[in-house]
Coordinates of C-alpha atoms and ligand atoms in Angstrom, one line a residue:
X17 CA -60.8 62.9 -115.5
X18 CA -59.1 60.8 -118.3
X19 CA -55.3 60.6 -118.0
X20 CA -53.8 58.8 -120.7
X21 CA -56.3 56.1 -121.8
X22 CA -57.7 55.6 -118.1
X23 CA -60.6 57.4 -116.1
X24 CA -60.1 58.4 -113.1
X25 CA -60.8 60.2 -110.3
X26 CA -59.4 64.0 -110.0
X27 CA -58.4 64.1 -106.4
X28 CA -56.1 60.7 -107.9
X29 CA -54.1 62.4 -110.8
X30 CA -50.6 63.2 -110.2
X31 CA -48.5 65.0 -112.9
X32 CA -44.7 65.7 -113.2
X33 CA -43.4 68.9 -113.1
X34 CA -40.6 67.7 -116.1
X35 CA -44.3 67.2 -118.1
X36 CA -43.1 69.4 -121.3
X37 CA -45.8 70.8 -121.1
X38 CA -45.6 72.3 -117.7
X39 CA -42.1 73.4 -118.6
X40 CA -42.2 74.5 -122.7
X41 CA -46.1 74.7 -123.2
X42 CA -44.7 72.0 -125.4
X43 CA -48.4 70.7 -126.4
X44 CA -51.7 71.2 -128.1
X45 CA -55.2 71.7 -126.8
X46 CA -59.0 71.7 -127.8
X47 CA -62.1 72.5 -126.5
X48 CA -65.3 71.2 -127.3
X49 CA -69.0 72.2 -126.3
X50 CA -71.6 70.1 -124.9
X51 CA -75.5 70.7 -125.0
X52 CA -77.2 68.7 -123.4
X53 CA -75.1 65.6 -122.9
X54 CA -73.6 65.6 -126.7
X55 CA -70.6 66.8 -127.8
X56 CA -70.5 69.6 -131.0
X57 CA -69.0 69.2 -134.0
X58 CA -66.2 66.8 -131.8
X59 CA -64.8 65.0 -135.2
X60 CA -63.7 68.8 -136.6
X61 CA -62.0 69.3 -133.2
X62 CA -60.1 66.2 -132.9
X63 CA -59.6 66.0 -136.6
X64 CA -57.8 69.6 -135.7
X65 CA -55.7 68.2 -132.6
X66 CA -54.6 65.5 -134.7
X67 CA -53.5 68.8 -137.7
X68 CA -51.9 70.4 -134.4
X69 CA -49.8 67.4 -133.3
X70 CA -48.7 66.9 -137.3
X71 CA -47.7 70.3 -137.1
X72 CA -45.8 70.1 -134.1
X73 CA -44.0 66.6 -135.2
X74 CA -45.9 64.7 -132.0
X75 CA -47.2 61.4 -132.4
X76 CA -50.8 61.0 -130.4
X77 CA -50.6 57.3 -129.8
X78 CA -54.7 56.6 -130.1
X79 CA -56.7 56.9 -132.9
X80 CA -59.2 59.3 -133.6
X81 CA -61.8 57.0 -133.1
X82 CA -60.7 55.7 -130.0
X83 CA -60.0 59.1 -128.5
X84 CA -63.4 60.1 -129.3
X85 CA -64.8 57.4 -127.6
X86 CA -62.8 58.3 -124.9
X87 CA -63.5 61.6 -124.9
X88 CA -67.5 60.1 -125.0
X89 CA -67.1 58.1 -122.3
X90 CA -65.4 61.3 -120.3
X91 CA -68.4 63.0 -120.4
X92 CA -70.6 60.2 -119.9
X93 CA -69.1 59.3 -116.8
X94 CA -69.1 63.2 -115.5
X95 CA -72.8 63.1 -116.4
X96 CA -72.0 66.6 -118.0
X97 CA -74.9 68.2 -119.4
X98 CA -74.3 71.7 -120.4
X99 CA -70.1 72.7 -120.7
X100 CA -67.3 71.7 -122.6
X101 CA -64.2 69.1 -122.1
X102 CA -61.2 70.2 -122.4
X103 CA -57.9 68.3 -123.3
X104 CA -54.4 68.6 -124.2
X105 CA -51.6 66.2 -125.4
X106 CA -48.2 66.9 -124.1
X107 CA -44.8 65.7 -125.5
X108 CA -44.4 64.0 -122.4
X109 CA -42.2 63.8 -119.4
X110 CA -38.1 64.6 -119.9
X111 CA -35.4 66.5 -117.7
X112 CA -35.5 69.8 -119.1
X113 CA -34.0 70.1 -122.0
X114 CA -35.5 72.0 -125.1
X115 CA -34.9 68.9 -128.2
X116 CA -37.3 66.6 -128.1
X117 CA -36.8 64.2 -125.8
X118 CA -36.2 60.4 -126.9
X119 CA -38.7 58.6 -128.9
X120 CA -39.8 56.1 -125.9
X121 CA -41.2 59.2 -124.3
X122 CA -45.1 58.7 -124.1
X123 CA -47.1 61.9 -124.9
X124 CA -49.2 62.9 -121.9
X125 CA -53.1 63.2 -122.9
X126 CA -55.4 65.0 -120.2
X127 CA -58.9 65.6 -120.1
X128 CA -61.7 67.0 -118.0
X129 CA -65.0 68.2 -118.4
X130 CA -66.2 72.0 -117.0
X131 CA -70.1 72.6 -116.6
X132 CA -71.1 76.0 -117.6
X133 CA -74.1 77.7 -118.8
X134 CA -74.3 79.2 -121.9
X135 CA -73.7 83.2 -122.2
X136 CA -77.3 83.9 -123.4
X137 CA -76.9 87.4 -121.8
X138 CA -73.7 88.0 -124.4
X139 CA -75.9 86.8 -127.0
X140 CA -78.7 89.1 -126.8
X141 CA -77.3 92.2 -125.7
X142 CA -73.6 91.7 -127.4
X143 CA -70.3 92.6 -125.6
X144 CA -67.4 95.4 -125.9
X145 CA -63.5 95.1 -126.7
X146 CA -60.9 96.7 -127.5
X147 CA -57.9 96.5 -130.0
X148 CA -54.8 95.1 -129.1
X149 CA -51.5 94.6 -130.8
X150 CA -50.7 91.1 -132.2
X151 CA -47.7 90.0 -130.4
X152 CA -48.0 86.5 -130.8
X153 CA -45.9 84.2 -132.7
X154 CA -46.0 83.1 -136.3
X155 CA -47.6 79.9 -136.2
X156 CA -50.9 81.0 -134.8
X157 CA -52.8 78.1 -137.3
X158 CA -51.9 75.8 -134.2
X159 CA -53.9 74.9 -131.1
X160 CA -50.6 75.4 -129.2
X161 CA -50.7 75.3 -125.0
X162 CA -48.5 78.7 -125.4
X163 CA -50.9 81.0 -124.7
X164 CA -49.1 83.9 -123.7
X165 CA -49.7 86.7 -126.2
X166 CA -53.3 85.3 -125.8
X167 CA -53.2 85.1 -122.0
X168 CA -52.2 88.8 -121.9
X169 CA -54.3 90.5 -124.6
X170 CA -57.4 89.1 -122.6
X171 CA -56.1 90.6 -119.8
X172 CA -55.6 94.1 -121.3
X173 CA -59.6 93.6 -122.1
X174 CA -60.7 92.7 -118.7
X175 CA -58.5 95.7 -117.2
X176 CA -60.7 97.7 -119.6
X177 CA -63.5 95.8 -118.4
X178 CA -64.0 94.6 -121.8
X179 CA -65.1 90.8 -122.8
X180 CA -62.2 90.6 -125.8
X181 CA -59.3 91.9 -127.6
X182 CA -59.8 92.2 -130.7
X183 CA -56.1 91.7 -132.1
X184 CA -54.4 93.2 -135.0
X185 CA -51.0 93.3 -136.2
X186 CA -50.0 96.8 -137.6
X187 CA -53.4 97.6 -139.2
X188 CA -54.7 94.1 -140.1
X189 CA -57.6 92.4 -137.6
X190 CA -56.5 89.0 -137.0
X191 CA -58.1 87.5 -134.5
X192 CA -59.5 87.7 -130.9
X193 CA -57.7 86.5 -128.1
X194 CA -59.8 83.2 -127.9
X195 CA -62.0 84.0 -130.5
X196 CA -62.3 84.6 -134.2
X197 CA -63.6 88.2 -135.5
X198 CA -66.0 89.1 -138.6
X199 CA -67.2 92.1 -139.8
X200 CA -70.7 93.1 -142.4
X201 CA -70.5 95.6 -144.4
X202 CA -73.7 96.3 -146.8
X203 CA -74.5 93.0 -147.1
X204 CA -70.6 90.8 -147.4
X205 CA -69.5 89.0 -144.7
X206 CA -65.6 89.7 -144.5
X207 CA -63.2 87.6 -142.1
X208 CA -59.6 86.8 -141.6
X209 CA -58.6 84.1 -144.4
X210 CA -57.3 80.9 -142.9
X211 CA -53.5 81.1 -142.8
X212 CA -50.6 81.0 -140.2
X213 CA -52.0 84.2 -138.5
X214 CA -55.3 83.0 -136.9
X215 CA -56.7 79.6 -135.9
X216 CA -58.9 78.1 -138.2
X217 CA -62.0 77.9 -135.8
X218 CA -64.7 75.4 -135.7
X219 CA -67.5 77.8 -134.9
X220 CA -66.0 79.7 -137.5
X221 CA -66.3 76.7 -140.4
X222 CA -69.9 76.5 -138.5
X223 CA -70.7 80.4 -139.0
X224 CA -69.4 79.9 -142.8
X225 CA -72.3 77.4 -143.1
X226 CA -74.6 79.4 -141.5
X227 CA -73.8 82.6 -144.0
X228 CA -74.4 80.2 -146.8
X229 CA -77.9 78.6 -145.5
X230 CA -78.9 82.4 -145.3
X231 CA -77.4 83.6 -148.6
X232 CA -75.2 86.2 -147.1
X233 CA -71.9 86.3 -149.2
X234 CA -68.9 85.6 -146.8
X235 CA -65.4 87.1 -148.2
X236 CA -62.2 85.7 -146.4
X237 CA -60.0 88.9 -146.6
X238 CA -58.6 90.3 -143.5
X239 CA -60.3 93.9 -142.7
X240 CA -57.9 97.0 -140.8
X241 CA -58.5 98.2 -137.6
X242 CA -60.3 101.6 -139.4
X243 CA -62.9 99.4 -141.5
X244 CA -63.6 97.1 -138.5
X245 CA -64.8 100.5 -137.0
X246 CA -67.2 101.7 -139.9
X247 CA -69.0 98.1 -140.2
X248 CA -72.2 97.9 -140.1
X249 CA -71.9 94.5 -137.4
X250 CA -69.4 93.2 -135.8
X251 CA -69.4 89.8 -134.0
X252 CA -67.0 86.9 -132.5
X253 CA -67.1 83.3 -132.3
X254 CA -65.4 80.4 -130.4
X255 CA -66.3 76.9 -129.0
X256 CA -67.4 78.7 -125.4
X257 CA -68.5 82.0 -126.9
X258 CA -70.8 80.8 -129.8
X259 CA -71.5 83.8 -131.8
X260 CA -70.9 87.2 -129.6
X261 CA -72.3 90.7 -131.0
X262 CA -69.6 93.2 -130.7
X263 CA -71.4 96.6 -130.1
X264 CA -68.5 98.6 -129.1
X265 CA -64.5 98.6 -130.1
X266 CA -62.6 101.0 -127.9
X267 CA -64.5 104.1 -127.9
X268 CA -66.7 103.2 -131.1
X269 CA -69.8 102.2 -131.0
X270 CA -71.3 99.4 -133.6
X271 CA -74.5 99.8 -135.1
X272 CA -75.8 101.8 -132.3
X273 CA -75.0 99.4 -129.1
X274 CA -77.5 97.1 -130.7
X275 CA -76.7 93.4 -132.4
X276 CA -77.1 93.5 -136.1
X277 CA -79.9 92.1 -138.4
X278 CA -77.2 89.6 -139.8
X279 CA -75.7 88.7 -136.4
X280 CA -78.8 87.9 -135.6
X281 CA -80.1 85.5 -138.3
X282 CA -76.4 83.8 -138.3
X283 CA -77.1 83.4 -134.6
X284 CA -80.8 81.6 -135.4
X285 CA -78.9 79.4 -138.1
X286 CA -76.2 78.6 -135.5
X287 CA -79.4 77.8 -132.7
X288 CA -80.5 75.2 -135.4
X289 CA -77.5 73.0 -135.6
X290 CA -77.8 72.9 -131.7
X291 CA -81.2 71.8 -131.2
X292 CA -80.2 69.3 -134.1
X293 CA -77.8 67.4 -131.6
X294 CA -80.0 67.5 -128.9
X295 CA -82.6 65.7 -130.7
X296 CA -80.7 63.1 -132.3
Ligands
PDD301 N1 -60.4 79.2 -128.0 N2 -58.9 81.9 -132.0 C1 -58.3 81.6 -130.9 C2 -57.0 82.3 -130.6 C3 -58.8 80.8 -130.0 O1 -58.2 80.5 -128.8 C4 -60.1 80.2 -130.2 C5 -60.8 79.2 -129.3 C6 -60.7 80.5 -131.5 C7 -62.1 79.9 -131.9 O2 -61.9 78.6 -132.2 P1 -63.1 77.5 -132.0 O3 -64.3 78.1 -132.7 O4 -62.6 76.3 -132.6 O5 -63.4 77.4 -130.5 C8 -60.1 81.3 -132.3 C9 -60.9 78.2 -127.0 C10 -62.3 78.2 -126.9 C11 -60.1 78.4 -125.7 O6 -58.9 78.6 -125.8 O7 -60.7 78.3 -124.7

């Protein structure tokens, strides 16, 4: 596990409950995807925990280079093959008090890798959600520890023994609860625009370049629940997730319980950047 700037062993860490992060959520978070040993597109997530920490006025006290290396070594040392790592930056240990604490506190930075297999069986055959109200707050653009509104919308899908909620507030898709949502509609590509309401995903920037390699137009306009139910595909994509077919939204079946023709190809386009790490 990497604690600060030092490896070490799990069974060794120790953290403090006055972490602001334990007590506030007062932190930020990525996760990034390994295949086969290499990390995925790690620059466009640490480039985004370094937006998240501007965001959140806290002051990540490596560079990006040498957390990368860091984050490198990490998964080098956990000999991790297929998974992702996961880490957070906290504003550090305080008593309890909601201000920032003084400047001399040092963020805390934590990170550990998770071996996993990939959810081929999602892939092929595509998963089922359901819609659930958007409670969270207005600053959704940030990789923020505080994952409560998330936390409970994917519970409300796993009670409905569904893989995601597919969020909306009032009638307008956002986002899912750890995922990013798109819809195809005779031929056009439509997804939530990058703004305050979702987070700007890194599959998602990766499924933007996929649309273009295969000349399907891609319009950033948010979609309402209604036209999310008469597309023609529906999918969702995250670090873990990749790119999921949606085949059903509440009681609605998409494009007859089968991935789409579109979801498909984007899916083959996505398979090539893959194989392209693993061979470099
Ligand atoms: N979640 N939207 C939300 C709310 C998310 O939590 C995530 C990712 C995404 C997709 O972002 P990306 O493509 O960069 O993974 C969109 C991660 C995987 C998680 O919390 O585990």
């Amino acid at each position: 596990m990497l604690i600060n700037n030092r490896l070490i062993d799990k069974d060794e860490v120790s953290l403090s409950i006055n972490d602001r992060g334990y007590q506030f959520g007062d932190g930020i978070y990525e996760v990034i995807k390994v295949y086969e040993g290499s990390m995925f597109t790690a620059t466009e997530h640490i480039d985004r925990l370094y937006r998240s920490a501007d965001e959140i006025r806290l002051v990540i006290p490596y560079t990006k280079d040498v957390l990368h290396k860091m984050l490198y070594d990490l998964v080098e040392d956990n000999k991790l093959t297929s998974g992702h790592v996961y880490l957070q930056v906290t504003r550090g240990v305080a008593p309890r008090n909601h201000a920032f604490p003084t400047e001399l506190t040092e963020p805390v930075l934590i990170a550990y890798t998770q071996s996993a297999d990939r959810p081929v069986n999602n892939h092929r055959f595509g998963v089922s959600t359901i819609f659930v109200e958007d409670i969270r707050w207005l600053r959704c653009d940030i990789k923020s520890l505080n994952l409560l509104g998330n936390v409970l919308a994917k519970q409300q899908a796993h009670e409905a023994h569904c893989y995601e909620a597919i969020q909306h507030r009032g009638e307008i898709v956002t986002e899912g609860s750890s995922s990013n949502i798109y819809g195809i509609k005779d031929g056009v590509l439509y997804t939530h625009p990058t703004n305050n309401y979702i987070l700007n995903g890194i599959t998602r920037q990766v499924v933007l370049k996929c649309c273009q390699e295969i000349g399907l137009p891609v319009v950033e306009e948010a979609f309402t629940k209604e036209q999310a139910l008469q597309m023609d595909e529906v999918f969702l994509s995250s670090t873990t997730s990749e790119i999921t077919p949606i085949i059903k939204i509440n009681d609605t079946v998409i494009h007859s319980g089968e991935p789409g023709i579109y979801t498909r190809k984007i899916q083959q386009a996505f398979e090539e950047k893959v194989q392209q790490l693993t061979m470099l």
